[in-house]
PDB file of C-alpha atoms and ligand atoms in Angstrom:
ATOM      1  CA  UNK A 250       0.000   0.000   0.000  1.00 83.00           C
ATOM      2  CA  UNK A 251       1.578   3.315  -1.022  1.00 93.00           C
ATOM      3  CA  UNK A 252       2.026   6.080   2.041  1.00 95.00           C
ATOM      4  CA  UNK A 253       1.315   9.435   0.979  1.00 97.00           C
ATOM      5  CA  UNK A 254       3.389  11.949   3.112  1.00 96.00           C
ATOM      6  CA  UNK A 255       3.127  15.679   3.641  1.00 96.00           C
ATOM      7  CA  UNK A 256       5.906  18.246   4.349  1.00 95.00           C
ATOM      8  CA  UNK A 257       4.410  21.576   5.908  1.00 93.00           C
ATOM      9  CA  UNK A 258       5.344  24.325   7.216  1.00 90.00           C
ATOM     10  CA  UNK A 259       3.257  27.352   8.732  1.00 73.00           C
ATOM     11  CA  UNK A 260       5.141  30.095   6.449  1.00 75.00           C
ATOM     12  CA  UNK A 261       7.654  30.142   3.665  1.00 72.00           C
ATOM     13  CA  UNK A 262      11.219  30.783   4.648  1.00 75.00           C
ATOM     14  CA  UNK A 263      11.131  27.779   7.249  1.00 74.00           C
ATOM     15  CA  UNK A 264      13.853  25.732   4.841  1.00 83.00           C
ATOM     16  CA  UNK A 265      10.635  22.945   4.385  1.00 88.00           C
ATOM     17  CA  UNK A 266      11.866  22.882   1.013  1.00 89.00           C
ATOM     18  CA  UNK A 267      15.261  22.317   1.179  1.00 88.00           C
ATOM     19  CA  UNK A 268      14.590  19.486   4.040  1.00 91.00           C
ATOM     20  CA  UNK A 269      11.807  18.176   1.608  1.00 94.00           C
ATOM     21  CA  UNK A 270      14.350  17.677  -1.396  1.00 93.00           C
ATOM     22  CA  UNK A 271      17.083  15.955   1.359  1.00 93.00           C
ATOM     23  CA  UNK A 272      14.664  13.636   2.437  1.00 94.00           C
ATOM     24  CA  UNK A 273      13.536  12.250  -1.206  1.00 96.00           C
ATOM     25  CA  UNK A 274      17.253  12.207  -2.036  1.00 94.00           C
ATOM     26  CA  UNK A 275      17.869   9.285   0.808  1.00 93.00           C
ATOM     27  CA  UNK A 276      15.098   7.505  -0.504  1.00 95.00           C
ATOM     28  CA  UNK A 277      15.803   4.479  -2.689  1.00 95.00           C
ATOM     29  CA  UNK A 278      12.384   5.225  -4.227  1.00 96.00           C
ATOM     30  CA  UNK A 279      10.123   7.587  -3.729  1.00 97.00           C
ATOM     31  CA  UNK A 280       7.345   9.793  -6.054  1.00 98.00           C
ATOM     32  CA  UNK A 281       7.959  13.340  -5.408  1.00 98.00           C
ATOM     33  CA  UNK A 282       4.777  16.200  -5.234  1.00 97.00           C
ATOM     34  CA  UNK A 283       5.901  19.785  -5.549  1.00 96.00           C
ATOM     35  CA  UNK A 284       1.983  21.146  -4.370  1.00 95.00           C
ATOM     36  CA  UNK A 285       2.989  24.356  -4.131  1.00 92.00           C
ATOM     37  CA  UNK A 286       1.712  25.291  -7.805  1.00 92.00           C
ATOM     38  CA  UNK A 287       2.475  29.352  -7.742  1.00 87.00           C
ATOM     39  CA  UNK A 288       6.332  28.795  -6.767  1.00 87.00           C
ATOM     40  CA  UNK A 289       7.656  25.481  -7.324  1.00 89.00           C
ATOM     41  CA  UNK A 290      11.092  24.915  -6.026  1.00 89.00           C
ATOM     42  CA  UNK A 291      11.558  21.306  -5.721  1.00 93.00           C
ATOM     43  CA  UNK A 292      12.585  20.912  -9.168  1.00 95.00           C
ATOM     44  CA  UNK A 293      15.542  23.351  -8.295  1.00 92.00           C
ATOM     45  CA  UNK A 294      16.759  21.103  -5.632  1.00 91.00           C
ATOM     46  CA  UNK A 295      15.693  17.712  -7.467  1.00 93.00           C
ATOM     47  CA  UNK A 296      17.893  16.586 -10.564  1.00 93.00           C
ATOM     48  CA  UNK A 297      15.007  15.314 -12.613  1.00 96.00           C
ATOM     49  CA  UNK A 298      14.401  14.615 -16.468  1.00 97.00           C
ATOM     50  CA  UNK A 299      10.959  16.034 -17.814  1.00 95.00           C
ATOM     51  CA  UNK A 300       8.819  13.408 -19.220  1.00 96.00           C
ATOM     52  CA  UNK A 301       5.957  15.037 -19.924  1.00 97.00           C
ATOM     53  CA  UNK A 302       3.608  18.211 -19.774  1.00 97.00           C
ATOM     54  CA  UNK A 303      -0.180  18.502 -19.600  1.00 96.00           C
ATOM     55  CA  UNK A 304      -2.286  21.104 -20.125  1.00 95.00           C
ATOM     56  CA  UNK A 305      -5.002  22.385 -16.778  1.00 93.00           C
ATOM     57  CA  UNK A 306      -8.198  23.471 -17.527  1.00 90.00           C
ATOM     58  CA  UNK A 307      -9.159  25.233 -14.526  1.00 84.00           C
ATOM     59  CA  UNK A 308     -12.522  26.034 -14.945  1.00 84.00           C
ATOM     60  CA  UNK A 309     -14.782  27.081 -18.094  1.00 90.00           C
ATOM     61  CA  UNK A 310     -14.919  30.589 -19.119  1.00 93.00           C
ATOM     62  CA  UNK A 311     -18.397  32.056 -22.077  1.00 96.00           C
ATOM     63  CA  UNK A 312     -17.320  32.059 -25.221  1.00 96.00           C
ATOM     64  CA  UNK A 313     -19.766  34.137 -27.778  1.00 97.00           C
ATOM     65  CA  UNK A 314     -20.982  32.981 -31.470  1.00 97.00           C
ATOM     66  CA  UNK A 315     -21.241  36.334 -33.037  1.00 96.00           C
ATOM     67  CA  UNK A 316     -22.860  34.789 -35.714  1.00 97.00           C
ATOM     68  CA  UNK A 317     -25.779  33.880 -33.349  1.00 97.00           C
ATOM     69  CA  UNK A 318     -25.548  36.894 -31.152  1.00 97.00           C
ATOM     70  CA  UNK A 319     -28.792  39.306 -31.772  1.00 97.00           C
ATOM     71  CA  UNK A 320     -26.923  42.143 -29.597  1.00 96.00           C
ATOM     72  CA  UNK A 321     -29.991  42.338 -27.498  1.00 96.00           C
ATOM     73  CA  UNK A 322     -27.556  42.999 -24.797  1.00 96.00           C
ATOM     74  CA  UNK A 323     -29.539  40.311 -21.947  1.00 97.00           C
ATOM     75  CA  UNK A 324     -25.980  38.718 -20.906  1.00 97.00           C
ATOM     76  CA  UNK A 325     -24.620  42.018 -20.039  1.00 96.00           C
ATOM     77  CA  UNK A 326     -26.866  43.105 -17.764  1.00 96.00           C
ATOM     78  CA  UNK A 327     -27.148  39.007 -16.589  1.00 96.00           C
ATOM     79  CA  UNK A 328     -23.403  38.958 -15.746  1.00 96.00           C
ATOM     80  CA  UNK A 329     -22.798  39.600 -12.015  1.00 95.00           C
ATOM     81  CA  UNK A 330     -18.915  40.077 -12.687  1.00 93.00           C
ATOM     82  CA  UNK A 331     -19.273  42.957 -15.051  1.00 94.00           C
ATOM     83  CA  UNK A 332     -16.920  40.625 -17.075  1.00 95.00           C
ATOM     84  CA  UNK A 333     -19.426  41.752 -20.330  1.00 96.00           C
ATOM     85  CA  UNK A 334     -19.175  44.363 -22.471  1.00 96.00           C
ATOM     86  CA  UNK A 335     -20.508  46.020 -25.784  1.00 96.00           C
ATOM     87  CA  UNK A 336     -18.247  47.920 -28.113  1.00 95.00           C
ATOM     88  CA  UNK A 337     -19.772  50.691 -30.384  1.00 94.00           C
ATOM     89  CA  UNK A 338     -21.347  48.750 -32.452  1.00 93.00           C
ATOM     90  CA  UNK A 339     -23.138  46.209 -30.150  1.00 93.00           C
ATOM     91  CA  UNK A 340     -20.384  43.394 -30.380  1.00 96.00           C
ATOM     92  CA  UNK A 341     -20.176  41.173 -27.013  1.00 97.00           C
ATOM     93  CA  UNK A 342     -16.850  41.513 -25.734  1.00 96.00           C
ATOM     94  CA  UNK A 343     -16.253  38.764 -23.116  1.00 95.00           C
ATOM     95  CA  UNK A 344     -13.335  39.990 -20.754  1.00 90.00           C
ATOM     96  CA  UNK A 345     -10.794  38.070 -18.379  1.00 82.00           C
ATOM     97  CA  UNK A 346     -12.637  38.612 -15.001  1.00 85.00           C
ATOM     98  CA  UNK A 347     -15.409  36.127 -16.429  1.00 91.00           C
ATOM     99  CA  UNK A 348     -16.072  33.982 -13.471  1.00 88.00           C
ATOM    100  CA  UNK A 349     -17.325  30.889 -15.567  1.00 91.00           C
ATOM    101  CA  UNK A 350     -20.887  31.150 -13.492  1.00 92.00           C
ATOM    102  CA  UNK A 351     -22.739  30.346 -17.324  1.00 95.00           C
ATOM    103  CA  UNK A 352     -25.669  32.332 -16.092  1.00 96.00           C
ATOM    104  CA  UNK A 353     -24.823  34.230 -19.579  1.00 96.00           C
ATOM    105  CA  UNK A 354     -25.553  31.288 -21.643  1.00 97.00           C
ATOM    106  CA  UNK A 355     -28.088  30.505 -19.358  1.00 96.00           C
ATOM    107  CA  UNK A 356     -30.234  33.232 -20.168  1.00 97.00           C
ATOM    108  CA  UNK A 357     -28.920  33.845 -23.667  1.00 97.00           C
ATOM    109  CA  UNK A 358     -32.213  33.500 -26.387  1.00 97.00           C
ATOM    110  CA  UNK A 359     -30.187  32.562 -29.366  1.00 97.00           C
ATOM    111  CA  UNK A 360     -28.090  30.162 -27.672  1.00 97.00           C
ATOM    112  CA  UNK A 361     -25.396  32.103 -29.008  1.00 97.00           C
ATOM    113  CA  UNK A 362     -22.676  31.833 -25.858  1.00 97.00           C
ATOM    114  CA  UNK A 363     -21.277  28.443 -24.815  1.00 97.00           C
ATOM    115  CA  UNK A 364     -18.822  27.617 -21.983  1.00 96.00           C
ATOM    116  CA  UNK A 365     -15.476  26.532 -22.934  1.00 95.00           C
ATOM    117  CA  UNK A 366     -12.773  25.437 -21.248  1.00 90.00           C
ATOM    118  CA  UNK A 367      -9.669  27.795 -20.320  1.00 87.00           C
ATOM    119  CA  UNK A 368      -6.124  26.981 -19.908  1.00 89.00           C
ATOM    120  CA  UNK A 369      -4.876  27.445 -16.358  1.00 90.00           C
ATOM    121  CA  UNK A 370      -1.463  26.122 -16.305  1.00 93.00           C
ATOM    122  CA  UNK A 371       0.706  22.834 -16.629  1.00 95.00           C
ATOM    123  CA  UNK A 372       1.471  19.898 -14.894  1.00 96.00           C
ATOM    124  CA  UNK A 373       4.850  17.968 -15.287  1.00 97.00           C
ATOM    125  CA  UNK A 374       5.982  14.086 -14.800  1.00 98.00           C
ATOM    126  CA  UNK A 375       9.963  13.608 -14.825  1.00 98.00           C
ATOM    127  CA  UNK A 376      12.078  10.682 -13.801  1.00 97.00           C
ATOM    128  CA  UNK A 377      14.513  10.712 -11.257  1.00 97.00           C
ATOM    129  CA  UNK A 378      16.958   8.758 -10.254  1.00 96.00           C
ATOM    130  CA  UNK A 379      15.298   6.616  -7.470  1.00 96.00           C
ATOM    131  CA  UNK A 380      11.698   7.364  -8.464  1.00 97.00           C
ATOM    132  CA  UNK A 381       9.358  10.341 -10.454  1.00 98.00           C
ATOM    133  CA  UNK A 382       8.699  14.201  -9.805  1.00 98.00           C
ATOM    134  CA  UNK A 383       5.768  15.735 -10.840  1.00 98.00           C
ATOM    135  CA  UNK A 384       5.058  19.524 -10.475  1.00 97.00           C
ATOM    136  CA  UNK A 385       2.858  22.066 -11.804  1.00 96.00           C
ATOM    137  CA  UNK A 386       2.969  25.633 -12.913  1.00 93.00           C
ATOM    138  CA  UNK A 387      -0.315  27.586 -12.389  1.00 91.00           C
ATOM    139  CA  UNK A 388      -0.948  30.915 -14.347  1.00 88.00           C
ATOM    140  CA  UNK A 389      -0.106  33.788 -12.699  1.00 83.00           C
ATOM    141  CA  UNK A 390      -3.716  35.139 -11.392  1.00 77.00           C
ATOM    142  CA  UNK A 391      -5.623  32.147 -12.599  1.00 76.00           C
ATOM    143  CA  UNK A 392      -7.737  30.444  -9.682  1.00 70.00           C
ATOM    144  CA  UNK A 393      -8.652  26.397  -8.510  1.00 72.00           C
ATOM    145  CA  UNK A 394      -5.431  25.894  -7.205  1.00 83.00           C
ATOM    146  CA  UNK A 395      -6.651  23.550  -4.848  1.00 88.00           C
ATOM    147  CA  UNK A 396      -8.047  21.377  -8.169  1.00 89.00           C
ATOM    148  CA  UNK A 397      -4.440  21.662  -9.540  1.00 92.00           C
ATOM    149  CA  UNK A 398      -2.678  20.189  -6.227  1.00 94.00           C
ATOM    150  CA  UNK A 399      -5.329  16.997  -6.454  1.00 94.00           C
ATOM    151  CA  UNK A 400      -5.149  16.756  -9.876  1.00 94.00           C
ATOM    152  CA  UNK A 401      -0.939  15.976  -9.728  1.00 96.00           C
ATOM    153  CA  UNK A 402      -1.495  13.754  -6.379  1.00 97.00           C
ATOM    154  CA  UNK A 403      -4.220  11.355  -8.317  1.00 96.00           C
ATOM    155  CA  UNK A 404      -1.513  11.514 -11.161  1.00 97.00           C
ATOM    156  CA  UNK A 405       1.308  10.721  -8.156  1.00 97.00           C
ATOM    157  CA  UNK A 406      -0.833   8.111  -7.002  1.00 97.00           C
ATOM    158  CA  UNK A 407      -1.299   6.329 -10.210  1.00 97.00           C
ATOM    159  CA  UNK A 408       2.428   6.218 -11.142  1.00 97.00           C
ATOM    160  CA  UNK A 409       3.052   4.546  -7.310  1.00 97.00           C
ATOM    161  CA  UNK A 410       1.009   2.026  -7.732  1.00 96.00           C
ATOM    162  CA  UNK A 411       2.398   1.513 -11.824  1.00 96.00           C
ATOM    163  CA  UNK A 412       5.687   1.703 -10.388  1.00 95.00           C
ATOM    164  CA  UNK A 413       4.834  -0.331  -6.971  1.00 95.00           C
ATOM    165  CA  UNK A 414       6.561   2.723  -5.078  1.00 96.00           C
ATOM    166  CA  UNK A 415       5.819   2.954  -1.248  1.00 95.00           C
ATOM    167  CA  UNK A 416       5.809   6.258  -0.403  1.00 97.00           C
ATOM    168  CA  UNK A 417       4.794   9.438  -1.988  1.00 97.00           C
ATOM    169  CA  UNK A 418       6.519  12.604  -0.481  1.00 97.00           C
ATOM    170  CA  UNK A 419       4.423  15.884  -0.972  1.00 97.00           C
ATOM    171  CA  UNK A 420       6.644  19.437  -0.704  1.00 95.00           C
ATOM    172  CA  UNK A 421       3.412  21.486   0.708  1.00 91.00           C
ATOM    173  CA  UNK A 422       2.750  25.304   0.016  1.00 88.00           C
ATOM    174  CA  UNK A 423       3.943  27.316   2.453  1.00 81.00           C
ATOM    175  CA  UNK A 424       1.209  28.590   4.741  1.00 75.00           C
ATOM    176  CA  UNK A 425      -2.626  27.265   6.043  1.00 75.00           C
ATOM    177  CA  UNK A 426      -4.421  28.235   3.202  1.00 79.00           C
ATOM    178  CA  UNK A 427      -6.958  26.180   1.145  1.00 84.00           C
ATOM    179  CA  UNK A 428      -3.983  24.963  -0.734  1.00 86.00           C
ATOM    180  CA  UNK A 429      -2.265  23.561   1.969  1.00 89.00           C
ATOM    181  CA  UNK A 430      -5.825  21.798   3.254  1.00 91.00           C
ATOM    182  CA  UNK A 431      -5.332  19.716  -0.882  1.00 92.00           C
ATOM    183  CA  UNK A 432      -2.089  18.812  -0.037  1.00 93.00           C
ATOM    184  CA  UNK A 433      -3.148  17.031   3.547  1.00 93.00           C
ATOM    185  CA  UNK A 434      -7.047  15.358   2.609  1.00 93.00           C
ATOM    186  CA  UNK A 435      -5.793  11.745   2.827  1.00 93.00           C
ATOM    187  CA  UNK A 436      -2.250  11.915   3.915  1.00 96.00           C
ATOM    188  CA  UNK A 437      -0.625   9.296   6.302  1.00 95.00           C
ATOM    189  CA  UNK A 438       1.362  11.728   7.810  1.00 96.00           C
ATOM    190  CA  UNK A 439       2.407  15.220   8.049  1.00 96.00           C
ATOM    191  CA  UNK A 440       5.956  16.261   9.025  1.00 95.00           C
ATOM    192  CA  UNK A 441       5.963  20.218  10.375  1.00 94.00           C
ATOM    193  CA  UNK A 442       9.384  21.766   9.396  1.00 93.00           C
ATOM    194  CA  UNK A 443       9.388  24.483  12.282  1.00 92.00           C
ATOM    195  CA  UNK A 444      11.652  27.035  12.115  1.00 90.00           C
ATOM    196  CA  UNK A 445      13.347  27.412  16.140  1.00 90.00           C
ATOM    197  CA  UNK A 446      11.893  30.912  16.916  1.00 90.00           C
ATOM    198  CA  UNK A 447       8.964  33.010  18.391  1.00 91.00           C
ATOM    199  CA  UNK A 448       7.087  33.522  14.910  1.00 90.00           C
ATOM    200  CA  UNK A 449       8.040  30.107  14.160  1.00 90.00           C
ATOM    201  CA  UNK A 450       5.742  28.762  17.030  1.00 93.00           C
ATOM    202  CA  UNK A 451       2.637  30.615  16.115  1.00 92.00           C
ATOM    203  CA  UNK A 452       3.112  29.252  12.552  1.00 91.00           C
ATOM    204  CA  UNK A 453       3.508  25.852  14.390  1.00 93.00           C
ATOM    205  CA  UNK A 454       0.157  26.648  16.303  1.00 94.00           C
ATOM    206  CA  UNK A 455      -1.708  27.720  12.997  1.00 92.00           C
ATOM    207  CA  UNK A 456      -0.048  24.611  11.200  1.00 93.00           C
ATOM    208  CA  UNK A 457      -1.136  22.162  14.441  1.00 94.00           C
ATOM    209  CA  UNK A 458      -4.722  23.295  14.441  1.00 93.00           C
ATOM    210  CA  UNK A 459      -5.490  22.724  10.782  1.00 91.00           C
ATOM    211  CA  UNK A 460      -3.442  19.094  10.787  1.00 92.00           C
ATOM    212  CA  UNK A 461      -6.080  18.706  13.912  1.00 92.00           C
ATOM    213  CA  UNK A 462      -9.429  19.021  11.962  1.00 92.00           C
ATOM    214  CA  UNK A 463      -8.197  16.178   9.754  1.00 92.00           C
ATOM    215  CA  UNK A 464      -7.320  14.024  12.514  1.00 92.00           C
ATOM    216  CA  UNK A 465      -4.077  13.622  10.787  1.00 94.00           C
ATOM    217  CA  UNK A 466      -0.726  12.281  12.731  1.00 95.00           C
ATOM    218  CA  UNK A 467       2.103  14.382  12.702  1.00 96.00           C
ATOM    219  CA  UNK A 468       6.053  14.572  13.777  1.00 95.00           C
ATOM    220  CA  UNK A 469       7.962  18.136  13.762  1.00 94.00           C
ATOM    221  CA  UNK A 470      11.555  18.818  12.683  1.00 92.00           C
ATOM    222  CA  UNK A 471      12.851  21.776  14.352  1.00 92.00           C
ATOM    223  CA  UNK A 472      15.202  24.162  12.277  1.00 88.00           C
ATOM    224  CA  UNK A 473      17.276  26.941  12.416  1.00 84.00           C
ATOM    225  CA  UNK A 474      17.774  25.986  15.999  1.00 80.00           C
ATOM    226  CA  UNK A 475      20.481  26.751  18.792  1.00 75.00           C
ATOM    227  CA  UNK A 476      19.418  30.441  19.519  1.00 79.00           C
ATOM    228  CA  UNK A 477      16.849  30.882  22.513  1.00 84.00           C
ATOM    229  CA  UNK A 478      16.271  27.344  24.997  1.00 86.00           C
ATOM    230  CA  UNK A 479      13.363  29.004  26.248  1.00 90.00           C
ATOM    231  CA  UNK A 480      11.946  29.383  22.490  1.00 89.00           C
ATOM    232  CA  UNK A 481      12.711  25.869  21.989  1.00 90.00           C
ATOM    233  CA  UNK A 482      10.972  24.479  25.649  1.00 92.00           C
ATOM    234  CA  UNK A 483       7.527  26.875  24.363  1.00 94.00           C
ATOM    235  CA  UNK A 484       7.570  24.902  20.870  1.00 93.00           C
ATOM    236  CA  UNK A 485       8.327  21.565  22.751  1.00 94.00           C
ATOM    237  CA  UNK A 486       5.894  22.391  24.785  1.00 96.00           C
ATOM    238  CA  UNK A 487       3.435  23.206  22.138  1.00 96.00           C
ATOM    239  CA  UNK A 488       4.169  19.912  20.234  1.00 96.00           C
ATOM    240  CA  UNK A 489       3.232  17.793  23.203  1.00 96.00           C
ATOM    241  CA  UNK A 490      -0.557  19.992  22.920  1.00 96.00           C
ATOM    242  CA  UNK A 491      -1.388  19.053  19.963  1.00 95.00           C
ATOM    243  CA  UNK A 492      -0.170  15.239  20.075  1.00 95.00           C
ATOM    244  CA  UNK A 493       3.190  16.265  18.068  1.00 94.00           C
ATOM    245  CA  UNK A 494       6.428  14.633  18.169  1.00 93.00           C
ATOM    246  CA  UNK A 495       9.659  16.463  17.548  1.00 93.00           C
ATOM    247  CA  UNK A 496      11.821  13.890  15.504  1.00 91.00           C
ATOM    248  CA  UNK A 497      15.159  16.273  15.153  1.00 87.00           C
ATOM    249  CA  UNK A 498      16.596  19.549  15.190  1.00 87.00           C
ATOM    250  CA  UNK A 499      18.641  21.135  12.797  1.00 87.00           C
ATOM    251  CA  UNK A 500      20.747  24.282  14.373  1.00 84.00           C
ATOM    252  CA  UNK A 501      21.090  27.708  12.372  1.00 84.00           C
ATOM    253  CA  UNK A 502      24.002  26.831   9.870  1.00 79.00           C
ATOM    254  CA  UNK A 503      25.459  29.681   7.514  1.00 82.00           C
ATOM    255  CA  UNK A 504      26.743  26.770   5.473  1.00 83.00           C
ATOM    256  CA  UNK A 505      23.104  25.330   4.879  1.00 83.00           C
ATOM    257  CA  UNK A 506      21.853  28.611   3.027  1.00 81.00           C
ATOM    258  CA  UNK A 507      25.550  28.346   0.861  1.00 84.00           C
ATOM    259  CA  UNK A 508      24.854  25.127  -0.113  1.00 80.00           C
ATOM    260  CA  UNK A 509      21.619  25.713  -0.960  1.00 80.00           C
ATOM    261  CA  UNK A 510      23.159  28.349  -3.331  1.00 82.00           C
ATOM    262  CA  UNK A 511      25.193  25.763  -5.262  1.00 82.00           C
ATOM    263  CA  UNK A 512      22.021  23.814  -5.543  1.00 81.00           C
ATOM    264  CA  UNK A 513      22.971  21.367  -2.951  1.00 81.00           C
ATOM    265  CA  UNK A 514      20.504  20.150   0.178  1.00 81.00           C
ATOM    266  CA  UNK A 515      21.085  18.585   3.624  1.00 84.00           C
ATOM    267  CA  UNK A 516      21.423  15.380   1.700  1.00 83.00           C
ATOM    268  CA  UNK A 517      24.530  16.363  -0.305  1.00 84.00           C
ATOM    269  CA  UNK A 518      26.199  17.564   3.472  1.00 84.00           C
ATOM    270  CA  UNK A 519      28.145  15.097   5.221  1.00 85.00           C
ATOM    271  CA  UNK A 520      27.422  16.592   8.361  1.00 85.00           C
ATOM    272  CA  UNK A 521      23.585  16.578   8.101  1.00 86.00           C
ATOM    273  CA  UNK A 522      23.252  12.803   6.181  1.00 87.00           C
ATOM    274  CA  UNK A 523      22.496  11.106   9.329  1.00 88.00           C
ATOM    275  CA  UNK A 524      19.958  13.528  10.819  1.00 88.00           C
ATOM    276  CA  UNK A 525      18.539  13.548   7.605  1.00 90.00           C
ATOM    277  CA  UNK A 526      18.721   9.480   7.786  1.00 91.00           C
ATOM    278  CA  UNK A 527      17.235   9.497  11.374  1.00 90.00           C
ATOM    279  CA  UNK A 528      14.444  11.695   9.891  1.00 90.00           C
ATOM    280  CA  UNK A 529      13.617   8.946   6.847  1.00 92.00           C
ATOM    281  CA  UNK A 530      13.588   6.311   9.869  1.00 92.00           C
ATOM    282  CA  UNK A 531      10.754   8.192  11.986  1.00 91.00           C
ATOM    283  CA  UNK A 532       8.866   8.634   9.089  1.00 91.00           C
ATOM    284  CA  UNK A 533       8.660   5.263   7.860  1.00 91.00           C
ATOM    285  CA  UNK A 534       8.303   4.103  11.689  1.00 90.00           C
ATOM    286  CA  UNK A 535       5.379   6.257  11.752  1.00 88.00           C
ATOM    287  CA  UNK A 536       3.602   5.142   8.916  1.00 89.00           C
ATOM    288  CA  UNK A 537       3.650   1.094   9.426  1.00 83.00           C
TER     289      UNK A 537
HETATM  290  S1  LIG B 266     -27.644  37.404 -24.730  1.00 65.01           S
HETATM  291 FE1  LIG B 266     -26.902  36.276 -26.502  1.00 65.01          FE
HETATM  292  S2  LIG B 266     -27.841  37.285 -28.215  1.00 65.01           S
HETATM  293 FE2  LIG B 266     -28.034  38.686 -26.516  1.00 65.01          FE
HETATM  294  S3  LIG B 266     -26.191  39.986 -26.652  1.00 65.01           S
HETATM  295 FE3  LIG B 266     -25.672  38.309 -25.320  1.00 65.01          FE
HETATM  296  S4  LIG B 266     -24.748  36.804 -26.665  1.00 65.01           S
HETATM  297 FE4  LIG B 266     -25.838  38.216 -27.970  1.00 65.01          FE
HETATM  298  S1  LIG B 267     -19.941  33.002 -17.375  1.00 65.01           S
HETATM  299 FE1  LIG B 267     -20.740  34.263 -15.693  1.00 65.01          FE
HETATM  300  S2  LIG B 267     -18.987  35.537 -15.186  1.00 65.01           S
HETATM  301 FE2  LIG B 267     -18.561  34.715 -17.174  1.00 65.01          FE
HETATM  302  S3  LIG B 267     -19.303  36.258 -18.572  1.00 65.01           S
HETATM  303 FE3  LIG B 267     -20.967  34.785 -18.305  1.00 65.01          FE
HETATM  304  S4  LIG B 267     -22.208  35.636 -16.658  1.00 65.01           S
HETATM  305 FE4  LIG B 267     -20.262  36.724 -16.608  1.00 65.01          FE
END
């Protein structure tokens, strides 16, 4: 059975990323989600080989037949989105903010506007070394993220169980938005990355109560660490509340952010391979 695995972290900037890429790199085979479909960054860190691309259709948008259209002007004054118009010489002009409601072609009397799909981005499939990557780019300003992030975990899904891969490893969006709840509906576990400071502990709390609702186990890696023991015993603390276990810590490093630079993650370290390696154990302890 495969094990579908979330990395999350409260905010961006917590190095869930870089940790993300590490851990996939230990695995001996793994399928890879980059969820966060405004910024992906996973196939920065991941050497990867593109297989394939497929279109997204996000949602439909009207589309007019000005052959059919009469100009009687009844989907202008329909749409709720002002995303309507009529130039000079009564031609429907159907603009970008159209909110693919179809109320338009609803009420239309010649039948002249249909809904057609719109292009909202791309989704990728590449081999790795030790398993696939998929990731997806999503328009700038186009919406249904959420549809996007399920849309490249059924597609993760189906090339485990092709592949007879174990464990799928999704790199979460940074944040608790709606995006975030996609990448956790069904998940085995979640890991928190927690970065070791003040704001990092309310993002932990945000993070904690949303994993909650879903009734979804989770461990926490602590990093950029080594700064404030009493920060640290409030996280800890915090943890044990919501049913958390911390699994390791990684301390601030100046040479982690240089690396990362050269394109290089914990993995690639030899001073960070065996927390990294102790990490991969509690995960797959946790999820058999
Ligand atoms: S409702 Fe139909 S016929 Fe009337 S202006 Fe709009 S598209 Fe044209
Ligand atoms: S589909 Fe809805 S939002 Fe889009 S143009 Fe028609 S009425 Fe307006």
């Amino acid at each position: 059975m495969t094990r579908q695995i979330a990395i999350l972290s409260g905010k961006g900037g917590a190095g869930k990323t870089s940790i993300t890429a590490s851990i996939i790199k230990m695995m001996d085979s793994v399928v890879a989600v980059d969820a966060d479909v405004n910024a992906s960054n996973l196939p920065i860190l991941l050497p990867h080989r593109q297989q394939s691309t497929t279109d997204y259709f996000g949602m439909d948008i009207a589309s007019v037949n000005h052959d059919l259209c009469t100009s009687c002007g009844l989907c202008v004054t329909t749409c709720q989105f002002d995303a309507i118009s009529q130039d000079e010489n009564g031609k429907i002009i159907i603009d970008s903010d159209c909110e693919g409601c179809a109320a338009c072609a609803h009420v239309c009397p010649t039948n002249a506007i249909t809904m057609v799909e719109r292009k909202s981005g791309e989704w990728f499939v590449s081999d790795m070394e030790n398993g696939s990557l998929i990731h997806a780019d999503l328009i700038p300003g186009e919406d249904n993220s959420g549809k996007l992030i399920t849309r490249i975990r059924t597609a993760a899904s189906a090339i485990a169980k092709e592949t007879n891969i174990a464990y799928i490893i999704i790199d979460g969006p940074p944040g608790t938005s709606c995006q975030a709840i996609s990448s956790i509906t069904g998940v085995d576990l979640v890991v928190a990355v927690i970065e070791e400071s003040l704001s990092g502990l309310s993002d932990y709390r945000r993070l904690a109560e949303l994993i909650q609702k879903f009734s979804i186990p989770h461990i926490v890696l602590l990093n950029k660490g080594g700064f404030s023991p009493e920060v640290k015993g409030k996280i800890v603390a915090s943890v044990e509340e919501f049913g958390g276990r911390i699994v390791g810590s990684i301390p601030f490093d100046q040479k982690i952010p240089q690396a990362l630079q050269e394109l290089k993650s914990l993995a690639d370290m030899n001073e960070y391979k065996n927390t990294i390696n102790e990490i991969l154990e509690q995960i797959v302890a946790s999820t058999t």
